[in-house]
Coordinates of C-alpha atoms in Angstrom, one line a residue:
M1 CA -14.2 52.7 -110.8
R2 CA -13.3 50.5 -107.9
Q3 CA -15.6 50.2 -104.9
W4 CA -13.5 52.3 -102.6
E5 CA -13.3 55.1 -105.1
A6 CA -17.1 55.2 -105.3
I7 CA -17.3 55.5 -101.5
Y8 CA -14.5 58.2 -101.5
D9 CA -16.5 60.2 -104.1
K10 CA -19.6 59.9 -102.0
W11 CA -17.8 61.3 -99.0
K12 CA -16.0 64.0 -101.0
N13 CA -19.2 65.3 -102.5
S14 CA -21.5 65.0 -99.5
E15 CA -23.0 68.1 -98.0
H16 CA -23.1 66.2 -94.7
L17 CA -19.4 65.7 -94.4
D18 CA -17.7 67.4 -91.5
D19 CA -15.8 70.5 -92.6
Q20 CA -12.5 69.4 -91.0
L21 CA -12.7 66.0 -92.6
K22 CA -13.4 67.6 -95.9
Q23 CA -10.2 69.6 -95.6
E24 CA -8.2 66.5 -94.7
L25 CA -9.7 64.6 -97.7
D26 CA -8.8 67.4 -100.0
A27 CA -5.2 67.2 -98.8
M28 CA -5.2 63.5 -99.5
R29 CA -6.5 63.8 -103.1
D30 CA -3.1 63.0 -104.7
Q31 CA -2.3 60.0 -102.5
P32 CA -4.3 57.1 -103.9
D33 CA -2.7 54.5 -101.6
L34 CA -3.7 56.5 -98.5
L35 CA -7.2 57.0 -99.9
E36 CA -7.6 53.3 -100.6
D37 CA -6.6 52.3 -97.1
A38 CA -9.1 54.9 -95.7
F39 CA -12.0 53.6 -97.8
Y40 CA -11.4 50.0 -98.9
T41 CA -13.4 48.7 -95.9
D42 CA -15.4 49.7 -92.8
L43 CA -13.7 50.0 -89.5
A44 CA -14.4 46.7 -87.8
F45 CA -16.5 46.5 -84.7
G46 CA -14.8 43.8 -82.6
T47 CA -15.7 42.0 -79.4
G48 CA -15.4 45.2 -77.3
G49 CA -16.0 48.0 -79.8
M50 CA -13.7 49.5 -82.5
R51 CA -10.3 51.1 -82.6
G52 CA -8.4 52.7 -85.4
V53 CA -6.4 55.6 -86.8
L54 CA -8.0 59.0 -86.7
G55 CA -8.8 60.6 -90.1
P56 CA -11.4 60.7 -92.9
G57 CA -12.8 57.5 -94.3
T58 CA -14.9 54.5 -93.5
N59 CA -11.8 52.7 -92.2
R60 CA -10.9 55.5 -89.8
M61 CA -12.0 56.9 -86.5
N62 CA -14.0 60.1 -87.1
R63 CA -17.3 61.8 -86.3
H64 CA -19.2 59.8 -88.9
T65 CA -17.9 56.4 -88.0
I66 CA -18.6 57.2 -84.3
R67 CA -22.1 58.3 -85.2
K68 CA -22.7 55.0 -87.1
A69 CA -21.5 52.9 -84.1
V70 CA -23.7 54.9 -81.7
H71 CA -26.7 54.6 -84.0
A72 CA -26.2 50.9 -84.0
L73 CA -25.9 50.8 -80.3
G74 CA -29.1 52.9 -79.9
R75 CA -31.0 50.4 -82.1
Y76 CA -29.7 47.5 -80.2
L77 CA -30.5 48.9 -76.8
K78 CA -34.1 49.7 -77.8
K79 CA -34.6 46.1 -78.9
H80 CA -33.0 44.4 -75.9
Y81 CA -33.5 46.6 -72.9
V82 CA -36.5 48.0 -71.0
N83 CA -36.9 51.6 -69.9
V84 CA -33.7 52.4 -71.9
H85 CA -34.7 56.1 -72.5
D86 CA -34.7 57.0 -68.8
R87 CA -31.9 54.7 -67.8
G88 CA -29.6 56.2 -70.5
V89 CA -26.0 55.6 -71.3
A90 CA -22.9 56.6 -69.3
V91 CA -20.1 58.1 -71.5
S92 CA -16.5 58.8 -70.6
Y93 CA -13.3 59.7 -72.5
D94 CA -9.5 59.9 -72.1
S95 CA -6.8 62.4 -73.1
R96 CA -6.5 61.4 -76.8
H97 CA -7.1 63.6 -79.8
M98 CA -10.9 64.0 -80.4
S99 CA -11.9 62.0 -77.3
R100 CA -14.1 64.7 -75.8
E101 CA -15.6 65.5 -79.2
F102 CA -16.4 61.9 -79.8
A103 CA -18.1 61.7 -76.4
V104 CA -20.3 64.6 -77.3
E105 CA -21.1 63.0 -80.7
T106 CA -22.2 59.9 -78.8
A107 CA -24.6 61.9 -76.7
K108 CA -25.9 63.7 -79.8
V109 CA -26.8 60.4 -81.6
L110 CA -28.2 58.9 -78.4
G111 CA -30.4 62.0 -78.0
A112 CA -31.8 61.4 -81.4
H113 CA -32.9 58.0 -80.1
G114 CA -34.6 59.8 -77.2
M115 CA -32.0 58.5 -74.7
K116 CA -30.2 60.3 -71.9
A117 CA -26.5 60.5 -72.0
Y118 CA -24.5 60.9 -68.7
V119 CA -21.2 62.4 -69.9
F120 CA -18.3 63.0 -67.6
D121 CA -17.5 66.7 -67.5
T122 CA -13.7 66.0 -67.6
L123 CA -11.6 63.2 -68.8
H124 CA -11.9 60.1 -66.7
P125 CA -10.4 56.6 -66.4
T126 CA -12.0 53.5 -68.1
P127 CA -12.8 51.9 -64.7
L128 CA -14.7 55.0 -63.6
L129 CA -16.9 54.5 -66.7
S130 CA -17.5 50.9 -65.6
F131 CA -18.3 52.1 -62.0
A132 CA -20.6 54.9 -63.4
V133 CA -22.8 52.4 -65.4
R134 CA -23.6 50.5 -62.2
Y135 CA -23.8 53.6 -60.0
L136 CA -26.3 55.4 -62.3
G137 CA -28.2 52.2 -63.3
A138 CA -27.5 53.0 -66.9
A139 CA -28.4 50.6 -69.7
A140 CA -24.9 50.7 -71.2
G141 CA -21.6 52.6 -71.2
V142 CA -19.3 54.0 -73.8
M143 CA -15.6 54.8 -73.3
I144 CA -13.7 56.8 -75.9
T145 CA -10.2 55.5 -75.6
A146 CA -7.5 53.6 -77.5
S147 CA -5.8 52.6 -74.3
H148 CA -2.0 52.5 -74.8
N149 CA -2.0 52.6 -78.6
P150 CA 0.1 55.2 -80.5
P151 CA -1.1 58.8 -80.5
E152 CA -2.7 58.6 -84.0
Y153 CA -5.3 56.1 -82.7
N154 CA -8.6 56.4 -80.8
G155 CA -11.3 53.9 -80.0
F156 CA -14.9 53.3 -79.0
K157 CA -15.5 50.7 -76.3
V158 CA -19.0 49.6 -75.2
Y159 CA -20.0 48.3 -71.8
N160 CA -23.2 46.5 -70.9
D161 CA -25.5 47.3 -67.9
D162 CA -23.4 45.3 -65.5
G163 CA -20.4 47.6 -66.2
G164 CA -18.5 44.9 -68.0
Q165 CA -17.3 45.0 -71.6
I166 CA -19.9 43.7 -73.9
T167 CA -19.9 39.9 -74.5
P168 CA -19.2 38.4 -77.9
D169 CA -23.0 37.8 -78.5
E170 CA -23.8 41.4 -77.6
A171 CA -21.0 42.7 -79.9
A172 CA -22.3 40.5 -82.8
A173 CA -25.8 41.9 -82.3
I174 CA -24.4 45.5 -82.5
T175 CA -22.3 44.6 -85.5
D176 CA -25.5 43.3 -87.3
E177 CA -27.1 46.7 -86.5
M178 CA -24.1 48.5 -88.0
A179 CA -24.3 46.4 -91.2
S180 CA -27.9 47.6 -91.7
I181 CA -26.9 51.3 -91.7
D182 CA -26.6 52.3 -95.3
D183 CA -24.9 55.7 -94.9
E184 CA -22.8 56.8 -92.0
L185 CA -22.9 60.4 -93.3
T186 CA -26.7 60.8 -92.7
V187 CA -27.0 59.3 -89.2
P188 CA -29.6 61.4 -87.3
Y189 CA -28.4 63.4 -84.3
L190 CA -29.4 66.4 -82.2
E191 CA -27.4 69.5 -81.3
Q192 CA -25.6 69.7 -77.9
S193 CA -27.5 72.8 -76.8
E194 CA -30.8 71.3 -77.5
L195 CA -30.0 68.1 -75.6
E196 CA -28.7 70.1 -72.6
A197 CA -31.9 72.2 -72.5
Q198 CA -34.0 68.9 -72.6
E199 CA -31.8 67.4 -69.9
R200 CA -30.9 64.5 -72.2
L201 CA -27.2 65.4 -72.1
I202 CA -26.3 65.4 -68.4
W203 CA -22.8 66.3 -67.3
V204 CA -21.6 64.2 -64.3
G205 CA -18.3 63.8 -62.4
R206 CA -17.8 64.9 -58.8
D207 CA -20.5 62.8 -57.2
I208 CA -19.4 59.7 -59.0
D209 CA -15.8 60.4 -58.1
H210 CA -16.7 60.7 -54.4
A211 CA -18.7 57.5 -54.4
Y212 CA -15.9 55.6 -56.0
L213 CA -13.3 56.9 -53.6
K214 CA -15.5 55.8 -50.7
Y215 CA -15.3 52.2 -52.1
L216 CA -11.5 52.6 -52.4
E217 CA -11.3 53.4 -48.7
A218 CA -13.4 50.3 -47.9
M219 CA -11.2 48.2 -50.0
S220 CA -8.2 48.8 -47.7
Q221 CA -6.8 45.7 -45.8
L222 CA -5.6 48.0 -43.0
D223 CA -7.6 48.4 -39.8
S224 CA -9.3 51.7 -39.2
A225 CA -6.6 53.0 -36.8
E226 CA -3.8 52.2 -39.2
Q227 CA -5.7 53.8 -42.1
K228 CA -5.6 57.1 -40.3
R229 CA -1.9 57.1 -39.6
A230 CA 0.5 58.9 -41.9
K231 CA 2.4 56.3 -43.9
D232 CA 6.2 56.1 -44.1
L233 CA 6.4 55.2 -47.8
Q234 CA 8.1 57.3 -50.5
I235 CA 6.1 57.0 -53.7
V236 CA 6.8 58.2 -57.3
F237 CA 3.7 58.3 -59.5
T238 CA 3.3 59.0 -63.2
P239 CA -0.1 59.0 -65.0
L240 CA 1.8 59.0 -68.4
H241 CA -0.2 62.0 -69.7
G242 CA -3.5 60.2 -69.0
T243 CA -6.5 60.2 -66.8
A244 CA -5.4 58.8 -63.4
H245 CA -3.7 61.7 -61.8
H246 CA -6.6 63.1 -59.7
L247 CA -8.1 59.8 -58.5
V248 CA -4.9 58.1 -57.6
L249 CA -3.7 61.0 -55.6
S250 CA -7.1 61.4 -53.9
G251 CA -7.2 57.7 -53.1
L252 CA -3.7 57.8 -51.6
Q253 CA -4.4 60.9 -49.6
R254 CA -7.5 59.3 -48.1
L255 CA -5.3 56.5 -46.7
H256 CA -2.7 59.1 -45.6
F257 CA 0.0 58.4 -48.1
H258 CA 1.4 61.9 -48.1
Q259 CA 4.9 61.2 -49.5
V260 CA 3.9 61.1 -53.1
D261 CA 6.1 62.7 -55.7
V262 CA 4.4 63.0 -59.1
V263 CA 6.4 63.2 -62.4
E264 CA 5.3 66.7 -63.3
E265 CA 6.4 66.4 -66.9
Q266 CA 3.9 63.6 -67.4
V267 CA 0.9 65.0 -65.4
E268 CA -0.8 67.1 -68.0
P269 CA -3.0 65.2 -70.5
D270 CA -1.1 65.1 -73.7
P271 CA -2.6 63.3 -76.7
A272 CA 0.9 63.2 -78.3
F273 CA 2.4 61.4 -75.2
S274 CA 5.4 63.5 -75.9
T275 CA 7.7 62.3 -73.2
V276 CA 7.5 58.5 -73.9
D277 CA 7.9 56.3 -76.9
S278 CA 4.8 54.5 -75.9
P279 CA 2.4 55.3 -73.0
N280 CA 2.4 51.7 -71.9
P281 CA 3.6 50.7 -68.4
E282 CA 4.3 47.2 -69.7
E283 CA 7.3 48.7 -71.5
H284 CA 10.2 49.7 -69.3
Q285 CA 11.0 52.9 -71.2
A286 CA 7.7 54.3 -69.8
F287 CA 9.4 54.4 -66.4
T288 CA 12.5 56.4 -67.4
M289 CA 11.4 59.7 -65.8
A290 CA 9.9 57.9 -62.8
M291 CA 13.2 56.1 -62.2
Q292 CA 15.1 59.3 -62.4
R293 CA 12.8 60.9 -59.9
G294 CA 12.9 57.8 -57.7
K295 CA 16.7 57.9 -57.4
Q296 CA 16.5 61.6 -56.4
T297 CA 14.0 61.0 -53.7
Q298 CA 15.1 57.5 -52.7
A299 CA 11.5 56.3 -53.4
D300 CA 10.4 52.9 -52.1
I301 CA 8.1 52.3 -55.1
L302 CA 7.3 53.7 -58.5
I303 CA 3.9 53.3 -60.1
A304 CA 2.7 54.2 -63.6
T305 CA -0.8 54.1 -65.2
D306 CA -1.6 53.9 -68.9
P307 CA -3.7 56.7 -70.5
D308 CA -7.1 55.4 -69.7
A309 CA -6.0 54.0 -66.3
D310 CA -6.9 50.4 -66.7
R311 CA -3.3 49.1 -66.5
L312 CA -0.8 49.6 -63.8
G313 CA 2.9 49.1 -63.8
A314 CA 5.2 49.1 -60.7
A315 CA 8.9 49.3 -60.2
V316 CA 10.6 48.3 -57.0
K317 CA 14.1 48.2 -55.5
D318 CA 16.1 45.0 -56.1
A319 CA 18.9 43.6 -53.9
N320 CA 21.3 46.1 -55.5
G321 CA 19.1 49.1 -54.8
D322 CA 18.2 49.5 -58.4
Y323 CA 14.7 49.7 -59.7
T324 CA 13.2 46.8 -61.5
V325 CA 9.8 46.8 -63.2
L326 CA 7.6 43.9 -62.0
T327 CA 5.8 41.9 -64.6
G328 CA 2.1 41.7 -64.6
N329 CA 2.3 38.1 -63.3
Q330 CA 4.6 39.1 -60.5
L331 CA 2.6 42.1 -59.3
G332 CA -0.6 40.0 -59.6
A333 CA 0.9 37.3 -57.4
L334 CA 2.0 39.8 -54.8
L335 CA -1.4 41.5 -54.6
L336 CA -3.2 38.1 -54.5
D337 CA -1.0 37.0 -51.6
Y338 CA -1.5 40.3 -49.7
I339 CA -5.3 40.1 -50.1
L340 CA -5.4 36.5 -49.0
K341 CA -3.1 37.1 -46.0
H342 CA -5.6 39.7 -44.8
T343 CA -8.9 37.9 -45.4
D344 CA -10.7 36.0 -42.7
R345 CA -10.0 32.3 -43.3
Q346 CA -13.7 31.5 -42.7
L347 CA -14.6 33.6 -45.8
L348 CA -12.1 31.8 -48.1
A349 CA -14.0 28.6 -48.7
N350 CA -16.4 30.2 -51.1
A351 CA -14.0 32.8 -52.4
R352 CA -12.7 32.6 -56.0
M353 CA -9.6 34.0 -57.7
I354 CA -9.9 34.5 -61.5
K355 CA -7.1 34.6 -64.0
T356 CA -6.8 34.1 -67.8
I357 CA -5.4 30.9 -69.4
V358 CA -2.1 32.8 -70.3
T359 CA -1.5 34.1 -66.8
S360 CA 1.1 32.6 -64.5
E361 CA 0.3 29.4 -62.6
L362 CA 2.0 31.0 -59.5
G363 CA -1.4 32.6 -58.7
R364 CA -3.1 29.2 -58.7
R365 CA -0.5 27.8 -56.3
I366 CA -0.8 30.8 -53.9
A367 CA -4.6 30.5 -53.9
E368 CA -4.4 26.8 -53.2
S369 CA -2.2 27.4 -50.2
Y370 CA -5.1 29.4 -48.7
G371 CA -7.7 26.9 -49.8
V372 CA -9.1 29.2 -52.5
R373 CA -10.2 27.9 -55.9
T374 CA -8.9 29.4 -59.1
I375 CA -11.1 29.9 -62.2
D376 CA -9.5 30.3 -65.6
T377 CA -11.0 32.4 -68.4
L378 CA -10.1 33.1 -72.0
T379 CA -7.7 36.0 -72.6
G380 CA -9.4 39.4 -72.1
F381 CA -10.7 41.0 -69.0
K382 CA -14.3 41.0 -70.3
Y383 CA -14.4 37.3 -69.5
I384 CA -13.4 38.0 -65.9
G385 CA -16.1 40.6 -65.6
E386 CA -18.6 38.1 -67.1
K387 CA -17.6 35.5 -64.5
I388 CA -18.1 37.9 -61.7
R389 CA -21.6 38.5 -62.9
Q390 CA -22.3 34.8 -62.8
F391 CA -21.3 34.7 -59.2
E392 CA -24.4 36.7 -58.4
T393 CA -26.4 33.6 -59.1
T394 CA -24.0 30.9 -58.0
G395 CA -23.3 32.3 -54.6
E396 CA -19.5 32.4 -55.1
T397 CA -17.5 35.3 -53.9
F398 CA -15.1 37.3 -56.0
L399 CA -11.7 37.8 -54.3
F400 CA -9.3 39.0 -57.0
G401 CA -8.9 38.9 -60.8
Y402 CA -5.8 39.6 -62.9
E403 CA -4.2 39.0 -66.3
E404 CA -0.5 39.0 -67.3
S405 CA -0.9 42.2 -69.3
F406 CA -0.9 44.5 -66.2
G407 CA -4.7 44.3 -65.5
Y408 CA -6.0 43.8 -62.0
L409 CA -9.3 44.0 -60.2
I410 CA -9.8 43.9 -56.4
S411 CA -13.3 45.3 -55.7
D412 CA -16.1 44.2 -58.0
V413 CA -17.9 47.5 -57.9
V414 CA -15.9 47.8 -61.1
R415 CA -16.2 45.1 -63.8
D416 CA -13.1 45.8 -65.8
K417 CA -9.4 46.0 -64.9
D418 CA -8.8 49.0 -62.7
A419 CA -5.4 50.7 -62.3
V420 CA -6.6 53.2 -59.7
Q421 CA -7.7 50.4 -57.4
A422 CA -4.4 48.5 -58.1
A423 CA -2.3 51.6 -57.5
I424 CA -3.8 52.2 -54.1
A425 CA -3.5 48.5 -53.1
T426 CA 0.0 48.2 -54.4
C427 CA 1.2 51.2 -52.3
E428 CA -0.6 49.8 -49.3
M429 CA 1.0 46.4 -49.8
A430 CA 4.5 48.0 -50.2
Y431 CA 3.9 49.9 -46.9
Y432 CA 2.8 46.7 -45.1
W433 CA 6.0 44.8 -46.3
K434 CA 8.2 47.8 -45.4
K435 CA 6.9 47.6 -41.9
Q436 CA 8.0 43.9 -41.9
G437 CA 11.5 44.9 -43.1
K438 CA 11.0 43.7 -46.7
T439 CA 10.9 45.3 -50.1
L440 CA 8.3 44.0 -52.6
D441 CA 11.2 42.3 -54.4
K442 CA 12.0 40.3 -51.2
A443 CA 8.4 39.5 -50.7
L444 CA 8.3 38.1 -54.2
Q445 CA 11.3 36.0 -53.5
S446 CA 9.5 34.6 -50.5
L447 CA 6.6 33.5 -52.7
Y448 CA 9.1 31.8 -55.1
D449 CA 10.7 30.0 -52.1
A450 CA 7.3 28.8 -51.0
H451 CA 5.7 27.8 -54.3
G452 CA 8.4 27.5 -56.9
Y453 CA 10.3 29.9 -59.2
Y454 CA 7.6 30.8 -61.8
I455 CA 8.6 33.0 -64.7
E456 CA 6.9 33.7 -68.0
D457 CA 7.6 35.4 -71.4
M458 CA 5.6 36.3 -74.5
V459 CA 7.0 36.5 -78.1
S460 CA 4.9 37.8 -80.9
W461 CA 5.3 37.5 -84.7
K462 CA 4.0 40.3 -86.8
L463 CA 2.4 38.7 -90.0
T464 CA 0.6 41.3 -92.1
G465 CA -1.6 41.1 -95.1
K466 CA -3.4 38.2 -96.7
E467 CA -0.2 36.1 -96.7
G468 CA 0.4 36.8 -93.1
M469 CA -3.1 35.7 -92.1
E470 CA -2.6 32.5 -94.1
T471 CA 0.7 31.8 -92.3
I472 CA -1.0 32.3 -88.9
S473 CA -3.7 29.8 -90.0
D474 CA -1.1 27.3 -91.1
I475 CA 0.7 27.5 -87.8
M476 CA -2.4 27.1 -85.7
Q477 CA -3.4 24.1 -87.9
A478 CA 0.0 22.5 -87.4
A479 CA -0.2 23.0 -83.6
R480 CA -3.5 21.2 -83.6
T481 CA -2.5 18.3 -85.9
E482 CA 1.2 17.6 -85.3
T483 CA 2.0 15.1 -82.5
M484 CA 4.6 16.6 -80.2
A485 CA 5.8 14.2 -77.5
D486 CA 7.9 17.0 -75.9
I487 CA 8.7 20.7 -76.4
G488 CA 12.2 21.8 -75.6
G489 CA 12.8 18.5 -73.7
M490 CA 9.7 18.9 -71.6
P491 CA 7.2 16.1 -72.0
V492 CA 3.7 17.1 -73.3
Q493 CA 1.1 16.0 -70.8
T494 CA -2.1 17.6 -72.2
V495 CA -3.1 19.6 -75.2
E496 CA -5.9 22.1 -74.9
D497 CA -7.6 23.1 -78.1
Y498 CA -10.0 25.9 -77.3
W499 CA -11.5 26.0 -80.8
A500 CA -12.5 22.4 -80.7
G501 CA -13.3 22.8 -77.0
E502 CA -11.3 19.7 -76.1
R503 CA -8.6 18.7 -73.7
I504 CA -6.5 15.9 -75.1
T505 CA -4.1 13.6 -73.2
P506 CA -1.6 12.0 -75.6
G507 CA -1.9 8.2 -75.6
K508 CA -5.5 8.3 -74.5
E509 CA -8.5 7.9 -76.8
Q510 CA -11.0 9.9 -74.8
T511 CA -11.0 13.7 -74.6
E512 CA -12.3 16.0 -71.9
P513 CA -14.5 19.0 -72.8
I514 CA -13.2 22.5 -72.0
K515 CA -16.1 24.5 -70.5
L516 CA -15.1 27.9 -72.0
P517 CA -16.2 29.7 -75.2
K518 CA -14.6 28.7 -78.4
D519 CA -11.4 30.6 -79.3
N520 CA -8.5 30.1 -81.7
V521 CA -6.0 29.1 -79.0
V522 CA -3.9 26.0 -78.5
K523 CA -2.2 25.4 -75.2
F524 CA 0.4 22.7 -74.3
L525 CA 0.6 21.7 -70.7
L526 CA 4.0 20.2 -69.9
A527 CA 5.7 18.4 -67.0
G528 CA 6.6 20.4 -64.0
D529 CA 3.9 23.1 -64.2
C530 CA 5.4 24.4 -67.5
W531 CA 3.3 25.3 -70.6
V532 CA 3.3 27.1 -73.9
C533 CA 0.3 28.7 -75.6
L534 CA -0.3 30.0 -79.2
R535 CA -2.9 32.6 -79.8
P536 CA -3.5 35.0 -82.7
S537 CA -4.0 38.6 -81.5
G538 CA -7.6 39.8 -81.6
T539 CA -6.6 43.4 -82.4
E540 CA -3.3 43.2 -84.4
P541 CA -1.9 41.1 -87.3
K542 CA 0.2 39.1 -84.8
L543 CA 0.6 35.6 -83.6
K544 CA 1.5 35.5 -79.9
C545 CA 3.4 32.7 -78.2
Y546 CA 3.2 32.6 -74.4
V547 CA 5.7 30.5 -72.3
G548 CA 5.4 29.7 -68.6
V549 CA 7.9 27.7 -66.6
C550 CA 8.5 26.6 -63.0
G551 CA 11.8 25.5 -61.4
N552 CA 13.3 25.0 -58.0
H553 CA 15.5 28.1 -58.5
E554 CA 16.0 30.9 -60.9
A555 CA 18.8 29.3 -63.0
E556 CA 16.7 26.2 -63.6
S557 CA 13.7 28.3 -64.6
R558 CA 15.7 30.5 -66.9
K559 CA 17.1 27.5 -68.7
R560 CA 13.6 26.0 -69.1
L561 CA 12.3 29.3 -70.4
T562 CA 15.2 29.6 -73.0
D563 CA 14.7 26.0 -74.1
L564 CA 11.0 26.3 -74.6
T565 CA 11.2 29.6 -76.4
A566 CA 13.9 28.2 -78.7
A567 CA 11.8 25.1 -79.4
M568 CA 8.7 27.2 -80.3
N569 CA 10.8 29.5 -82.5
E570 CA 12.0 26.4 -84.4
F571 CA 8.5 25.1 -84.7
L572 CA 7.1 28.4 -86.0
N573 CA 10.0 28.9 -88.5
R574 CA 9.6 25.4 -89.8
V575 CA 5.8 25.6 -90.3
S576 CA 5.9 29.1 -91.8
S577 CA 8.8 28.5 -94.3

């Protein structure tokens, strides 16, 4: 008998197995390939938590794998935090299948550890979970979400007491605790009714929403008189069947944005996300219904949030009057410029803008023009949150943080990307520029005129299985060892190897250290503020190639982008063949 078959038999015959899962296992009994995939390994607990397909098995998201993860978290908290039983853990969830049930399971296992669980009484965005951890003084937070993954997925994200995603060291410690749990089917837990009676399961919501919305008002760059005026801006908003509807509308209403047309077909939480191919505002198809509504109402701006409301997409009118979806880099640059334009110059000397190493260099140039220093982090918003925490001891001031994948943070009362904040700020920014006689598209063109025409792209190669992982390893090794004088005709000026922690200048013997954590990333800095970067995905069997260019005008930049992308495709095909 193979190992996975033994684990399958243990589940099938266990008296502790959830009844629904038992029925699903019974339906799978004649599908050995499906059973093997469900049991051949344990669902991995990565740097932020775990994410996977729903269903029975150790390699699936279900009540038992959730209980195991929470049991490990409880053990970890008791070892590393003081007063953890009273401080408790904040728990939230999105609109996906089983999200509320998994939130309650989290509370039931924490209760067996003697810990309070503050659980939102309705589905709420991920940034509200981050805010709640800090607002309640909790020892940790748990968010049940799979972000914008397909409907068959769900996930379990862990936040530390600062409201940021757990660090790699914290994740490793929780992973060690999980490895010491022999049987996920016998994890101790208490019943919901018992916990409610003992006030160890505490339902929260309205007070936290109110406090958060007060911070949103304070975040506005408008003066108090302007905030109170009705705004002449026609907005179309879609929450894409997720969690953002109430808070985005409430935030806009507080600033007197009353002309908000919601895509009604996409308002109701729907775990199947039935009106879109993917509930991801990075993909233009997610805006199909919003664009149709926008044309009917002559909307100035369209905004869309992903299911757990940590990513925001925006579409604006171009020179032809058609809607175009801004990239994450473009919207981030516009927001940064808007914030800087409205910040007292005396406060900027100690202010910091934070972006990831694969985010556009346009942001750096905008910040420089205001005398603001830019700090780079590795890919992942948890690193931006970690840097904000460091500012509490260095005396630096957080101004704005963003990444190319539609994640933005304006106020550090949240320590993760926040689409609710970004939605309010984007509409306010669009209103400001409309009063100046500009669309956001024209405002973006002004930034290009002032700083250079920056555009970016990302291409990913899906390489599955053992052979795929070996190919990714070969490509990364070649990127580190092959000498490339130029890429696509652009001279290589510096090579940054984040695994070795070294910045190498071709032709020079000495290297410069990179003061960031180790990561399997290689970045080539080219002439003219152009660059390419190779990075294996942390969540999928993919190799990602990021390309960024700058030119004096659009045609020049488009050609450079095409040449660099073609050169990297040629390199990848050669190495992988």
